[in-house]
mmCIF file of C-alpha atoms in Angstrom:
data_model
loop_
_atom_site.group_PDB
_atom_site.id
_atom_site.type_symbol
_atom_site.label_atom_id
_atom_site.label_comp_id
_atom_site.label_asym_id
_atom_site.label_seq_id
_atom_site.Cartn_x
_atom_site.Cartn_y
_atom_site.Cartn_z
ATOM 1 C CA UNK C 345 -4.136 -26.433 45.915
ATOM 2 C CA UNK C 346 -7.430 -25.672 44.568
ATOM 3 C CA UNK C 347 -8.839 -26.818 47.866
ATOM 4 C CA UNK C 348 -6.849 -24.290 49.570
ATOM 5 C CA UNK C 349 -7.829 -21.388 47.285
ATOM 6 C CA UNK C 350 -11.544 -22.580 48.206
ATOM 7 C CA UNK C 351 -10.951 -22.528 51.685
ATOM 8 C CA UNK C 352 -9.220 -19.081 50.482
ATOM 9 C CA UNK C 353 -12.247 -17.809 49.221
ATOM 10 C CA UNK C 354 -14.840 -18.914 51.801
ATOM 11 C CA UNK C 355 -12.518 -17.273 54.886
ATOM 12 C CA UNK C 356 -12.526 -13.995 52.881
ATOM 13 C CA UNK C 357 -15.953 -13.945 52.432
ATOM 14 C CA UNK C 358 -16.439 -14.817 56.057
ATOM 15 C CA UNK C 359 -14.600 -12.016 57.089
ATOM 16 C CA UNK C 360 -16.244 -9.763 55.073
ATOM 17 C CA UNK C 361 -19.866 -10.691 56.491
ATOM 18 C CA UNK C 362 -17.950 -10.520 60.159
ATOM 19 C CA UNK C 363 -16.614 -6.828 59.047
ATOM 20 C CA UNK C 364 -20.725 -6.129 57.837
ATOM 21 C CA UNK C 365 -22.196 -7.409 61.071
ATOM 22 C CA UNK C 366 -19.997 -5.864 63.179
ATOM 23 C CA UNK C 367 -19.510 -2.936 61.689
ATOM 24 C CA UNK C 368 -18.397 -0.783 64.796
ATOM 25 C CA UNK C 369 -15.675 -3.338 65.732
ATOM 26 C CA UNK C 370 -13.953 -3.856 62.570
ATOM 27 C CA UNK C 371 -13.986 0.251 62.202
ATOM 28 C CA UNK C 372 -12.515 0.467 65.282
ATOM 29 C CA UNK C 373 -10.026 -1.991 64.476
ATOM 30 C CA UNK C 374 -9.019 -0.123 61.381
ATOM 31 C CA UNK C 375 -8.465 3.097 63.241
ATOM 32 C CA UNK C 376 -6.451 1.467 65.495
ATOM 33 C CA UNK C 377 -4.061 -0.396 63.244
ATOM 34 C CA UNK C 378 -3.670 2.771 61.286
ATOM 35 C CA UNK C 379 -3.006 4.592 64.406
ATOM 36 C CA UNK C 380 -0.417 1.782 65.416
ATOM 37 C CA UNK C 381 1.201 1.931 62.304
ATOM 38 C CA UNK C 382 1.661 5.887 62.234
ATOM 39 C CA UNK C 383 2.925 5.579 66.442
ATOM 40 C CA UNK C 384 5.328 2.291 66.220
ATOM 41 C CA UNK C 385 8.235 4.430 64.506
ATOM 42 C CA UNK C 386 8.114 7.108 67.011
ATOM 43 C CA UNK C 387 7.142 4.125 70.007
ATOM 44 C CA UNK C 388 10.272 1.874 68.953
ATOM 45 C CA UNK C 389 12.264 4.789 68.492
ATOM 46 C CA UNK C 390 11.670 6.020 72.526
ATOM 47 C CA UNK C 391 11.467 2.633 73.350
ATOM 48 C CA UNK C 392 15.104 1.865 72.393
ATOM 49 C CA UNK C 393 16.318 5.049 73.946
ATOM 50 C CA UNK C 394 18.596 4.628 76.903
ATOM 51 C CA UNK C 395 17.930 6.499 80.325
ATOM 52 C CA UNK C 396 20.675 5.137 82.949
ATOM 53 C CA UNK C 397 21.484 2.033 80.917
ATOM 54 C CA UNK C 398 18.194 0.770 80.723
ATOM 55 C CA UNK C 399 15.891 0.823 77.670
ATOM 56 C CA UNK C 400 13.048 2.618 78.095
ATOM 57 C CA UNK C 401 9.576 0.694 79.583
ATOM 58 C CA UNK C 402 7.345 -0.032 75.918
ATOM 59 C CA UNK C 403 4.075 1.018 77.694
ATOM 60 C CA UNK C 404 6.080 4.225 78.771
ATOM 61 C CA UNK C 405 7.047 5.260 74.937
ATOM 62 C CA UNK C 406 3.685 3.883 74.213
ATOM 63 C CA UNK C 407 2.325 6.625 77.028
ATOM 64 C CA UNK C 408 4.864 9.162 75.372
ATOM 65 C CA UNK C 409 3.211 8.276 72.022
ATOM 66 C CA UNK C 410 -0.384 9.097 73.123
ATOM 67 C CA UNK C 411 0.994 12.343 74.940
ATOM 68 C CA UNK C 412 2.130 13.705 71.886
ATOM 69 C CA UNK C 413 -1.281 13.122 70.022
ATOM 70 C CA UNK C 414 -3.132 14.725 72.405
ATOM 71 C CA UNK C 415 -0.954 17.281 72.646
ATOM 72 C CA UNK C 416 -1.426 18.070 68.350
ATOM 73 C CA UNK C 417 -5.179 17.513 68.836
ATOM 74 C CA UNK C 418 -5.122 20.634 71.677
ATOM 75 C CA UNK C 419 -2.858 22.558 69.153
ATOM 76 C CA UNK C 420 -5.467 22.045 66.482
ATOM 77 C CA UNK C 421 -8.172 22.844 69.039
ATOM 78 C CA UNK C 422 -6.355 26.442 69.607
ATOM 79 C CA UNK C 423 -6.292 26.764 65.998
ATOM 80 C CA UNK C 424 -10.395 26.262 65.207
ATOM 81 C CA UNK C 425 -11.131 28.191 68.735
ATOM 82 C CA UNK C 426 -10.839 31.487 67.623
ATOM 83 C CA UNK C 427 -13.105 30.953 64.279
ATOM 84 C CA UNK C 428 -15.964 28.787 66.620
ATOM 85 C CA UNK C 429 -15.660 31.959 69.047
ATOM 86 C CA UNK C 430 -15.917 34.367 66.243
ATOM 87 C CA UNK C 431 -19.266 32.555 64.957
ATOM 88 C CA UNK C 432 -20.830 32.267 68.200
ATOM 89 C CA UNK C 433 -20.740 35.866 68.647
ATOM 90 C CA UNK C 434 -21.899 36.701 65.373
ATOM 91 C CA UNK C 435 -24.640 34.050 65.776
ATOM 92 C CA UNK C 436 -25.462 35.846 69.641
ATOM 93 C CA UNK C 437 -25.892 38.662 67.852
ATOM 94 C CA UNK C 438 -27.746 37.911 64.783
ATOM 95 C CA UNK C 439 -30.251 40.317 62.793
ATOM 96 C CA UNK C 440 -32.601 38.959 61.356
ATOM 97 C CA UNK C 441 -34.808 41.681 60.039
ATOM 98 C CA UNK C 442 -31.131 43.420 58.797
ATOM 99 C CA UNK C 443 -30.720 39.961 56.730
ATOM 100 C CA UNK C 444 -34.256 40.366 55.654
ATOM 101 C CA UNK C 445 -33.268 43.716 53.981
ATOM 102 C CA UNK C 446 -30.169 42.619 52.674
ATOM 103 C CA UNK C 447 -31.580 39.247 51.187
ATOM 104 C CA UNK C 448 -34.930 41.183 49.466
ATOM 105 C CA UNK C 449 -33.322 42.842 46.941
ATOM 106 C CA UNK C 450 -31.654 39.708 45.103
ATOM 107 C CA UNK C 451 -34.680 37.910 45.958
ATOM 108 C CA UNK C 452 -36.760 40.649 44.610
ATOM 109 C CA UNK C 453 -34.401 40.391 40.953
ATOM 110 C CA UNK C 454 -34.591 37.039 40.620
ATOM 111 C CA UNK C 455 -38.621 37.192 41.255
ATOM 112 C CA UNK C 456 -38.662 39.617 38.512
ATOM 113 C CA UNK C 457 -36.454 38.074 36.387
ATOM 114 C CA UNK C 458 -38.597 34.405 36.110
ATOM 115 C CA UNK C 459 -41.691 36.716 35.639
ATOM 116 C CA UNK C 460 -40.188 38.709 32.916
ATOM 117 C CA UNK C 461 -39.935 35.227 30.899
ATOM 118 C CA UNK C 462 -43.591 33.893 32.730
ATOM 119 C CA UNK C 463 -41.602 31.104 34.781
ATOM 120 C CA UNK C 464 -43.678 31.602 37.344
ATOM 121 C CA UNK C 465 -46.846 33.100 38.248
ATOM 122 C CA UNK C 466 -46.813 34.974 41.166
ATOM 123 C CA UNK C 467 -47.359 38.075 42.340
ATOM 124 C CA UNK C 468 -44.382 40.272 43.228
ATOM 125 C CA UNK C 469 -42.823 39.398 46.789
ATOM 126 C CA UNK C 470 -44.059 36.172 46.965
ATOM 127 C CA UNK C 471 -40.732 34.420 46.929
ATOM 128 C CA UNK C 472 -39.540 36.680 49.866
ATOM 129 C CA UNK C 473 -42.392 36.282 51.965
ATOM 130 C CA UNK C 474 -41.914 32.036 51.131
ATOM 131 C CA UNK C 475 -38.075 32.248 52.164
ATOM 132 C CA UNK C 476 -39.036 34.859 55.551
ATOM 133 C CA UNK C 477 -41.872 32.287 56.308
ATOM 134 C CA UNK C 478 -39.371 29.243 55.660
ATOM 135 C CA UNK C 479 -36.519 31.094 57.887
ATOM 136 C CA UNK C 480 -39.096 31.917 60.912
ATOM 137 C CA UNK C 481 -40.471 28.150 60.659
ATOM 138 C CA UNK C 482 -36.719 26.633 61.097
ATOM 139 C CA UNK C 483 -36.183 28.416 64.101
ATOM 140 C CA UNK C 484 -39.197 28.377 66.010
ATOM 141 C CA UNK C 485 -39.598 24.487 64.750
ATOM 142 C CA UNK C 486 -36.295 24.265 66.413
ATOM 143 C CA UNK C 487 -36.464 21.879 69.229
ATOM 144 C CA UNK C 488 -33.684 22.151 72.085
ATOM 145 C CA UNK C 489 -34.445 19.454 73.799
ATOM 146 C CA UNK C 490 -33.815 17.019 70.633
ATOM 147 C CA UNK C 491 -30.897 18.716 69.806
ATOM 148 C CA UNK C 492 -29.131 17.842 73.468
ATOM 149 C CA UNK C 493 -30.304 14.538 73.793
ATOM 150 C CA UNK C 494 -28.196 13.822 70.259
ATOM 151 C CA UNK C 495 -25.569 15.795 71.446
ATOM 152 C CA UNK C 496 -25.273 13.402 74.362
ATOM 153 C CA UNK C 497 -25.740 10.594 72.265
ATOM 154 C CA UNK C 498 -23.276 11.368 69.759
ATOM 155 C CA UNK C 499 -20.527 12.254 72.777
ATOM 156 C CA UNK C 500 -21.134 9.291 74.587
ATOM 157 C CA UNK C 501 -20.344 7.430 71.435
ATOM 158 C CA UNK C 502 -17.569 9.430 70.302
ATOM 159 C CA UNK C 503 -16.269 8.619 74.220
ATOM 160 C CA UNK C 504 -16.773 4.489 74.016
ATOM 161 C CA UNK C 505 -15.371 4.634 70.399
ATOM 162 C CA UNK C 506 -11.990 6.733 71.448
ATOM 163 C CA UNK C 507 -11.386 4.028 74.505
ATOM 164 C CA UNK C 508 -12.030 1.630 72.364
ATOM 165 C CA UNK C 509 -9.824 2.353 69.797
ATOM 166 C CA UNK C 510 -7.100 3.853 72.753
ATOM 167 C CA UNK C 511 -7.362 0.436 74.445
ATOM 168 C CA UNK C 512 -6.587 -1.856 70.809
ATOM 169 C CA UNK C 513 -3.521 0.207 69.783
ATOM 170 C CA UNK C 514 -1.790 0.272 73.138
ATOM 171 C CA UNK C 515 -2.106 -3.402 73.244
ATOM 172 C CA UNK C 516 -1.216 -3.577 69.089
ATOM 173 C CA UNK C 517 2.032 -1.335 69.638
ATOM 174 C CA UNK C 518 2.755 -3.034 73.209
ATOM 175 C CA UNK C 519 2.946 -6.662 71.916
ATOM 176 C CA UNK C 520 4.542 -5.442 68.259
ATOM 177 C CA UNK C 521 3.459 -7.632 65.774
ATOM 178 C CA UNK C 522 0.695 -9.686 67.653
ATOM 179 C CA UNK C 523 -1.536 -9.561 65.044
ATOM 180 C CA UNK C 524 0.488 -10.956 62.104
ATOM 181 C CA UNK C 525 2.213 -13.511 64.248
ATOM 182 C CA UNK C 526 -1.481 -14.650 65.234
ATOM 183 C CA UNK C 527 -2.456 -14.729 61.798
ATOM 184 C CA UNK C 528 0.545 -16.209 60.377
ATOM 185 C CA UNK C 529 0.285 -19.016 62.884
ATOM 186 C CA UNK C 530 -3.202 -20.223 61.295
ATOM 187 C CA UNK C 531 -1.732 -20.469 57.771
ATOM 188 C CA UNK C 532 -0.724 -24.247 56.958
ATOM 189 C CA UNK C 533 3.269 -25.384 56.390
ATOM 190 C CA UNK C 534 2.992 -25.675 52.604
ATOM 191 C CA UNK C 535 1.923 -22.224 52.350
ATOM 192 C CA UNK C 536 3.827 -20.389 54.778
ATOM 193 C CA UNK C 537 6.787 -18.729 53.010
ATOM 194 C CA UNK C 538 3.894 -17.271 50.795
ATOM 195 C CA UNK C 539 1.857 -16.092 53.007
ATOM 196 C CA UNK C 540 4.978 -14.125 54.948
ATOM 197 C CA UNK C 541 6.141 -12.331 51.442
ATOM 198 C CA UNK C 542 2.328 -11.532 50.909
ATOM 199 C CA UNK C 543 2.274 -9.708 54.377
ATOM 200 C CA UNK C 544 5.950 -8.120 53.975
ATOM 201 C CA UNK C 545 4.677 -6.705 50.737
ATOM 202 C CA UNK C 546 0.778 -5.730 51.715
ATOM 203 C CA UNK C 547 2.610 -3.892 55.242
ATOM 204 C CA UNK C 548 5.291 -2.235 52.897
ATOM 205 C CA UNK C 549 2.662 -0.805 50.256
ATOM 206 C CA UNK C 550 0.317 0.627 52.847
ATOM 207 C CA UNK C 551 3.059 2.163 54.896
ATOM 208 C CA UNK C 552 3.742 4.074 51.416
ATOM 209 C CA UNK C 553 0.317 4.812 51.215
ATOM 210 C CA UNK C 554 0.145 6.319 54.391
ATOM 211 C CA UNK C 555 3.629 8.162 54.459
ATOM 212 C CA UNK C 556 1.852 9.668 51.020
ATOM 213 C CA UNK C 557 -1.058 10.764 52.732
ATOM 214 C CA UNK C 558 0.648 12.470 55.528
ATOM 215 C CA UNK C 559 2.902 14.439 52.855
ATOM 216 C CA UNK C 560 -0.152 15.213 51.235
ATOM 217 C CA UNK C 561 -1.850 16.712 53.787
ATOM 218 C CA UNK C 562 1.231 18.862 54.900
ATOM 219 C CA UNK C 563 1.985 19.858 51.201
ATOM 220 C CA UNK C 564 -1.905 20.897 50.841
ATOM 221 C CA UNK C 565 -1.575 22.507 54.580
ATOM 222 C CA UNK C 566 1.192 24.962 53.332
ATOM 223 C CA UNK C 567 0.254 25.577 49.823
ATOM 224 C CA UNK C 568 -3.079 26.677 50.715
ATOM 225 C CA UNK C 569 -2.262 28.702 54.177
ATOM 226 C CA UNK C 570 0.466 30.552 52.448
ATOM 227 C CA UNK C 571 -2.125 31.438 49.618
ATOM 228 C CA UNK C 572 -4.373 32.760 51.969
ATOM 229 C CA UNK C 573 -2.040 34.753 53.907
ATOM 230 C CA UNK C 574 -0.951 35.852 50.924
ATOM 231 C CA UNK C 575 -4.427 37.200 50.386
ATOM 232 C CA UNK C 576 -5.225 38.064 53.410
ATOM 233 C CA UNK C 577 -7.716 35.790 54.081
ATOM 234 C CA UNK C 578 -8.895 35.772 57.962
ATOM 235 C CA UNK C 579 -8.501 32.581 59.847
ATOM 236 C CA UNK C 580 -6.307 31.317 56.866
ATOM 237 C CA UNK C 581 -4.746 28.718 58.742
ATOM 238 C CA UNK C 582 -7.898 26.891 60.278
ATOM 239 C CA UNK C 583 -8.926 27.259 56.651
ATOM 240 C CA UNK C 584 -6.507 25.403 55.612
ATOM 241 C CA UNK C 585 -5.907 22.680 57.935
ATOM 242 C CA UNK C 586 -9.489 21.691 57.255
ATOM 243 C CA UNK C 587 -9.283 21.897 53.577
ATOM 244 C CA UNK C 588 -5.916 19.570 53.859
ATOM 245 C CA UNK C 589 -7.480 16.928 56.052
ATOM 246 C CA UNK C 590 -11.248 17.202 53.942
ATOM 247 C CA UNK C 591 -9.008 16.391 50.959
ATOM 248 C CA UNK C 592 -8.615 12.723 52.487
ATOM 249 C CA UNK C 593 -11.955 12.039 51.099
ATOM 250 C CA UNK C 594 -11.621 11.705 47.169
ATOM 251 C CA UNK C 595 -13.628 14.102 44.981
ATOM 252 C CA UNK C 596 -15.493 15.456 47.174
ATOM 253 C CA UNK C 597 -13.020 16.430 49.915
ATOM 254 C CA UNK C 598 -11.727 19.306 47.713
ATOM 255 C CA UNK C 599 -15.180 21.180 47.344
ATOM 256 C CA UNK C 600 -15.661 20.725 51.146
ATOM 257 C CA UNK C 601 -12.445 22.784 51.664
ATOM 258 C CA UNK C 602 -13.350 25.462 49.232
ATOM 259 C CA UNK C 603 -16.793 25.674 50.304
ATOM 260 C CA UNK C 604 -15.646 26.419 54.071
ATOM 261 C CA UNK C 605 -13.137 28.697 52.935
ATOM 262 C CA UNK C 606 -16.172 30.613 51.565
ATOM 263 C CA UNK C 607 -18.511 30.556 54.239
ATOM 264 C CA UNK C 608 -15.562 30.905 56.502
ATOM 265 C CA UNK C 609 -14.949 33.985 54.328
ATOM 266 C CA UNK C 610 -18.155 35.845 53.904
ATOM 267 C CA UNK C 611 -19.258 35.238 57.561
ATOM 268 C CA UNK C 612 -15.965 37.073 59.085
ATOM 269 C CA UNK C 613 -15.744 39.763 56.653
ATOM 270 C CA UNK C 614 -17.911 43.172 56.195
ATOM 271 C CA UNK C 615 -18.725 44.407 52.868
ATOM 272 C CA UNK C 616 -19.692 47.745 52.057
ATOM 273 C CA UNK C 617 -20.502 47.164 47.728
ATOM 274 C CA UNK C 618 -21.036 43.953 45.931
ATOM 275 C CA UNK C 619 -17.666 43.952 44.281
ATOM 276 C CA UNK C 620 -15.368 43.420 47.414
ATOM 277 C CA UNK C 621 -17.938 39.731 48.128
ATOM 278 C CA UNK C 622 -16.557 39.159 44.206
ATOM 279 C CA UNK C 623 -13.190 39.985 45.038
ATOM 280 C CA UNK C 624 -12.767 37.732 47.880
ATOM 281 C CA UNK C 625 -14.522 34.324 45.832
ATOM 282 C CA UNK C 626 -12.053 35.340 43.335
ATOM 283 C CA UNK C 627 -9.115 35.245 45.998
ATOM 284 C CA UNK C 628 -10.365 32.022 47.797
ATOM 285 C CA UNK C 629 -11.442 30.012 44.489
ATOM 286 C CA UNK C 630 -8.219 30.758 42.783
ATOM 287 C CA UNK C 631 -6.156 30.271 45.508
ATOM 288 C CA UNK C 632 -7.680 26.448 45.965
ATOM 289 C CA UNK C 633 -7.579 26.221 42.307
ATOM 290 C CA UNK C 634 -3.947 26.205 42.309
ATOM 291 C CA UNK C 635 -4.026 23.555 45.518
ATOM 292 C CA UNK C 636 -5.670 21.262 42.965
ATOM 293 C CA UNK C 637 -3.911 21.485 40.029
ATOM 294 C CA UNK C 638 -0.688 20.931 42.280
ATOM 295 C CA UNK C 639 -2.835 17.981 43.950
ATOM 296 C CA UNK C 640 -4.340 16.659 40.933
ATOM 297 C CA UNK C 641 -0.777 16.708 38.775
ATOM 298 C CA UNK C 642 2.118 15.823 41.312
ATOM 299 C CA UNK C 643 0.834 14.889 44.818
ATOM 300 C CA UNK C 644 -1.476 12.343 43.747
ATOM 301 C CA UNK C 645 0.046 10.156 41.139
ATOM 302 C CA UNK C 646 3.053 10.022 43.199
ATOM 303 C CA UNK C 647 0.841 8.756 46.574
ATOM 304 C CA UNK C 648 -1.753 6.344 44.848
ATOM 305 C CA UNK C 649 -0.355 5.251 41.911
ATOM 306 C CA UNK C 650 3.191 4.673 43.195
ATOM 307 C CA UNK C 651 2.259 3.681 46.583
ATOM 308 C CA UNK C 652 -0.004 1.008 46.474
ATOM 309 C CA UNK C 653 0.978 0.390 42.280
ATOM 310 C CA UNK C 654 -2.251 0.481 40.634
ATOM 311 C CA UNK C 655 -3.352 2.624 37.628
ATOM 312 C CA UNK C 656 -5.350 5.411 38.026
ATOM 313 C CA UNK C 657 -8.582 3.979 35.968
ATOM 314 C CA UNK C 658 -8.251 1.149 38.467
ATOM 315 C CA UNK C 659 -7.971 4.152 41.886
ATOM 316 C CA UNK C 660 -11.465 5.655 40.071
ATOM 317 C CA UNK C 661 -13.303 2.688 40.112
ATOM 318 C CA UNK C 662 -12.110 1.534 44.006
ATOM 319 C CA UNK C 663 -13.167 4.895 44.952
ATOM 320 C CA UNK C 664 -16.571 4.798 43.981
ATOM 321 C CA UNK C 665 -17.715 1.660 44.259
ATOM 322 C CA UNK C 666 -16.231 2.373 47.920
ATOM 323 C CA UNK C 667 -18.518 5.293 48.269
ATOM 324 C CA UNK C 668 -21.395 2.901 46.850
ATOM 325 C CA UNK C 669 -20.754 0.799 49.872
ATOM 326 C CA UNK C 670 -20.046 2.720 52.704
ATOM 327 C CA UNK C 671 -20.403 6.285 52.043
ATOM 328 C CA UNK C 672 -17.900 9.064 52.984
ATOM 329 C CA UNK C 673 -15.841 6.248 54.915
ATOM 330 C CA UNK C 674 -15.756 3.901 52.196
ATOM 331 C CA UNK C 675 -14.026 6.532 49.893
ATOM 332 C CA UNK C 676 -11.491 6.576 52.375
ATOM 333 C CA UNK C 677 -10.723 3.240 53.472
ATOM 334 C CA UNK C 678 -11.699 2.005 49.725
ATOM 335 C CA UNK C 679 -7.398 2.313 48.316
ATOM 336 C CA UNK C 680 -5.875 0.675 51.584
ATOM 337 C CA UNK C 681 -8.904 -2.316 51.573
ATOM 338 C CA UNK C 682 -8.173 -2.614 47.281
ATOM 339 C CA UNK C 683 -4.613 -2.935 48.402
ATOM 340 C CA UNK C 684 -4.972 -5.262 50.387
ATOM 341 C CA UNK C 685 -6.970 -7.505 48.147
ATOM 342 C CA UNK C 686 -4.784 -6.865 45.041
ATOM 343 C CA UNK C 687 -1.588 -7.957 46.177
ATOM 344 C CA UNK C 688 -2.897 -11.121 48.557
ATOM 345 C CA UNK C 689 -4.482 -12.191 45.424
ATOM 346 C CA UNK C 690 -1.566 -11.605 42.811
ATOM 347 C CA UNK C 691 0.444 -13.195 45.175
ATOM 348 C CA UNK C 692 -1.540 -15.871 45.724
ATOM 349 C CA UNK C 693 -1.738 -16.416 41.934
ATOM 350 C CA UNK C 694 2.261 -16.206 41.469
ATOM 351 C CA UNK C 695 2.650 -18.993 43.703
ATOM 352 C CA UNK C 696 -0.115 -20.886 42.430
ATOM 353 C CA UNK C 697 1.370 -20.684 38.783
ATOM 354 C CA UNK C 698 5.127 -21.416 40.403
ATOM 355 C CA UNK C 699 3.172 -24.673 42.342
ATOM 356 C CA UNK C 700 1.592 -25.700 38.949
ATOM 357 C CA UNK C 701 5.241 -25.331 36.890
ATOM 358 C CA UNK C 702 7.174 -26.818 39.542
ATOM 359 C CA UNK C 703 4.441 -30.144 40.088
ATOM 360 C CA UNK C 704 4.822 -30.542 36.333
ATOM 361 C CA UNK C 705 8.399 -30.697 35.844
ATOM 362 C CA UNK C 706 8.658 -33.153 39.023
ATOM 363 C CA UNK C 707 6.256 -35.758 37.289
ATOM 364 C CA UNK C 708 8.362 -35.749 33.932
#
């Protein structure tokens, strides 16, 4: 048994150096069995519906599947074209010298402020003329060129990952179950009936997780759309889709959202006095104030630390020492990867203790 666990151990951190090394595969692996799991109920569901007496073809309610995500990601398109319109007109036509005389006078208080209480020694303007200087360098230092060659990059990538990723989930939802019948297959006799309840229980808890995170999203989707409709925020609906799907990353996601509500905000309105800019921070800050007091008290303990059964100290910790390892995506993927982990190893140790009591009472 011990041998096992050390065979355990050495295949774990095997995998984990494959998952380093080849870091695009295994992410595109990940995507795909989380875009598996969220397509097989809708997939099994067309694929046992009857047309003529005959079930439906899998790779047709696979098709079926696919049609109906590109169809939500052309709905969500529709929904952020109007806004990306909206700032590429404002950007076409862009004052700069009336942003010059808007942006002097705050300049030229805080300038006078930090030389009231000899913070600085300048003489007055200075800070303008640095911040016109600064402006005029970023845009003639812009180079075009660069900036298409990385587009291309970036979209040619984006292109080979989304094939990629298209091609493992049709053949993951075609042949359902491929994977953990492979995998099962390479664990030995003795531990077999172990090794099925640990994948029955690791498959249930992250199908929770990611039911949770769906609800989530929809729950912060409406809460925060009807807000700002309610105060008449423009564009509150792009506003809010991307504050409900920024709040997948932990922490941070919820300042994201607020801060594009703001920019969002202040670029699309006009403002004639200083107090109706206040007024409409106040609307948008309060407005995802109460998204994360409802996120922070109900939607969250019920998704993380019923779904996957860990405490909350413990969901801190995985988070950041996620974020320590891989960034942004590490946040993300840190609760389903700790879940995965936890329960193979508390398993693992159930039936090790069960294996020890059991060999014990057979040799008295």
């Amino acid at each position: 048994m011990q041998r096992f666990f050390i065979y355990l151990f050495l295949f774990i951190g095997a995998f984990l150096l494959f998952g380093w090394y080849f870091s695009n595969i295994t992410a595109y692996l990940i995507l795909s069995l989380i875009l598996a799991a969220l397509l097989r109920p809708l997939t099994n569901r067309l694929n046992d519906f009857h047309i003529g007496g005959q079930h439906v073809p899998r790779w047709t309610a696979i098709l079926i599947s696919y049609s109906a995500i590109v169809l939500l990601l052309i709905l969500l398109g529709l929904l952020f074209f109007p806004l990306i319109n909206n700032q590429l007109i404002i950007l076409s036509n862009l004052d700069l010298e009336g942003i010059y005389q808007q942006i002097q006078i705050p300049i030229a208080r805080v300038e006078n402020f930090l030389l009231k209480y000899q913070l600085i020694e300048s003489q007055p303007g200075y800070l303008f003329e640095q911040f016109k200087s600064f402006i005029v360098r970023a845009i003639t230092g812009f180079d075009f060129g660069t900036f298409i060659s990385q587009v291309f990059s970036t979209a040619s990538s984006l292109f080979i990952g989304l094939i990629a990723v298209a091609f493992i989930t049709f053949f993951l939802l075609l042949e359902n179950g491929l994977l953990r019948r492979n995998l099962l297959n390479l664990i030995p006799n003795p531990y077999f009936e172990l090794s099925v309840a640990t994948f029955t229980k690791v498959e249930k808890l992250l199908s929770n997780y990611l039911s949770g995170l769906l609800l989530q999203i929809l729950a912060i989707f409406t809460i925060a759309s009807l807000g700002l409709s309610i105060m008449r925020i423009e564009y509150a609906l792009t506003i809010a889709l991307f504050a409900a799907i920024a709040n997948l990353i932990p922490y941070a996601g919820p300042i994201l959202g607020a801060t594009f509500g703001i920019i969002v905000g202040i670029s699309t309105g006009s403002f004639s006095e200083d107090s109706e800019l206040t007024y409409l921070l106040i609307k948008i800050l309060s407005v995802f104030s109460i998204v994360q007091i409802i996120d922070n008290i109900l939607l969250q303990p019920m998704i993380f630390s019923k779904s996957v059964k860990a405490h909350p100290l413990e969901i801190f910790v995985v988070i950041f020492a996620g974020a320590k390892i891989a960034g942004v995506l590490g946040m993300i993927f840190a609760i389903p990867v700790y879940t995965i982990f936890r329960v193979s190893v508390m398993e693992f140790y159930k039936g090790y203790k069960s294996y020890r009591i059991f060999k014990i009472k057979t040799s008295n």
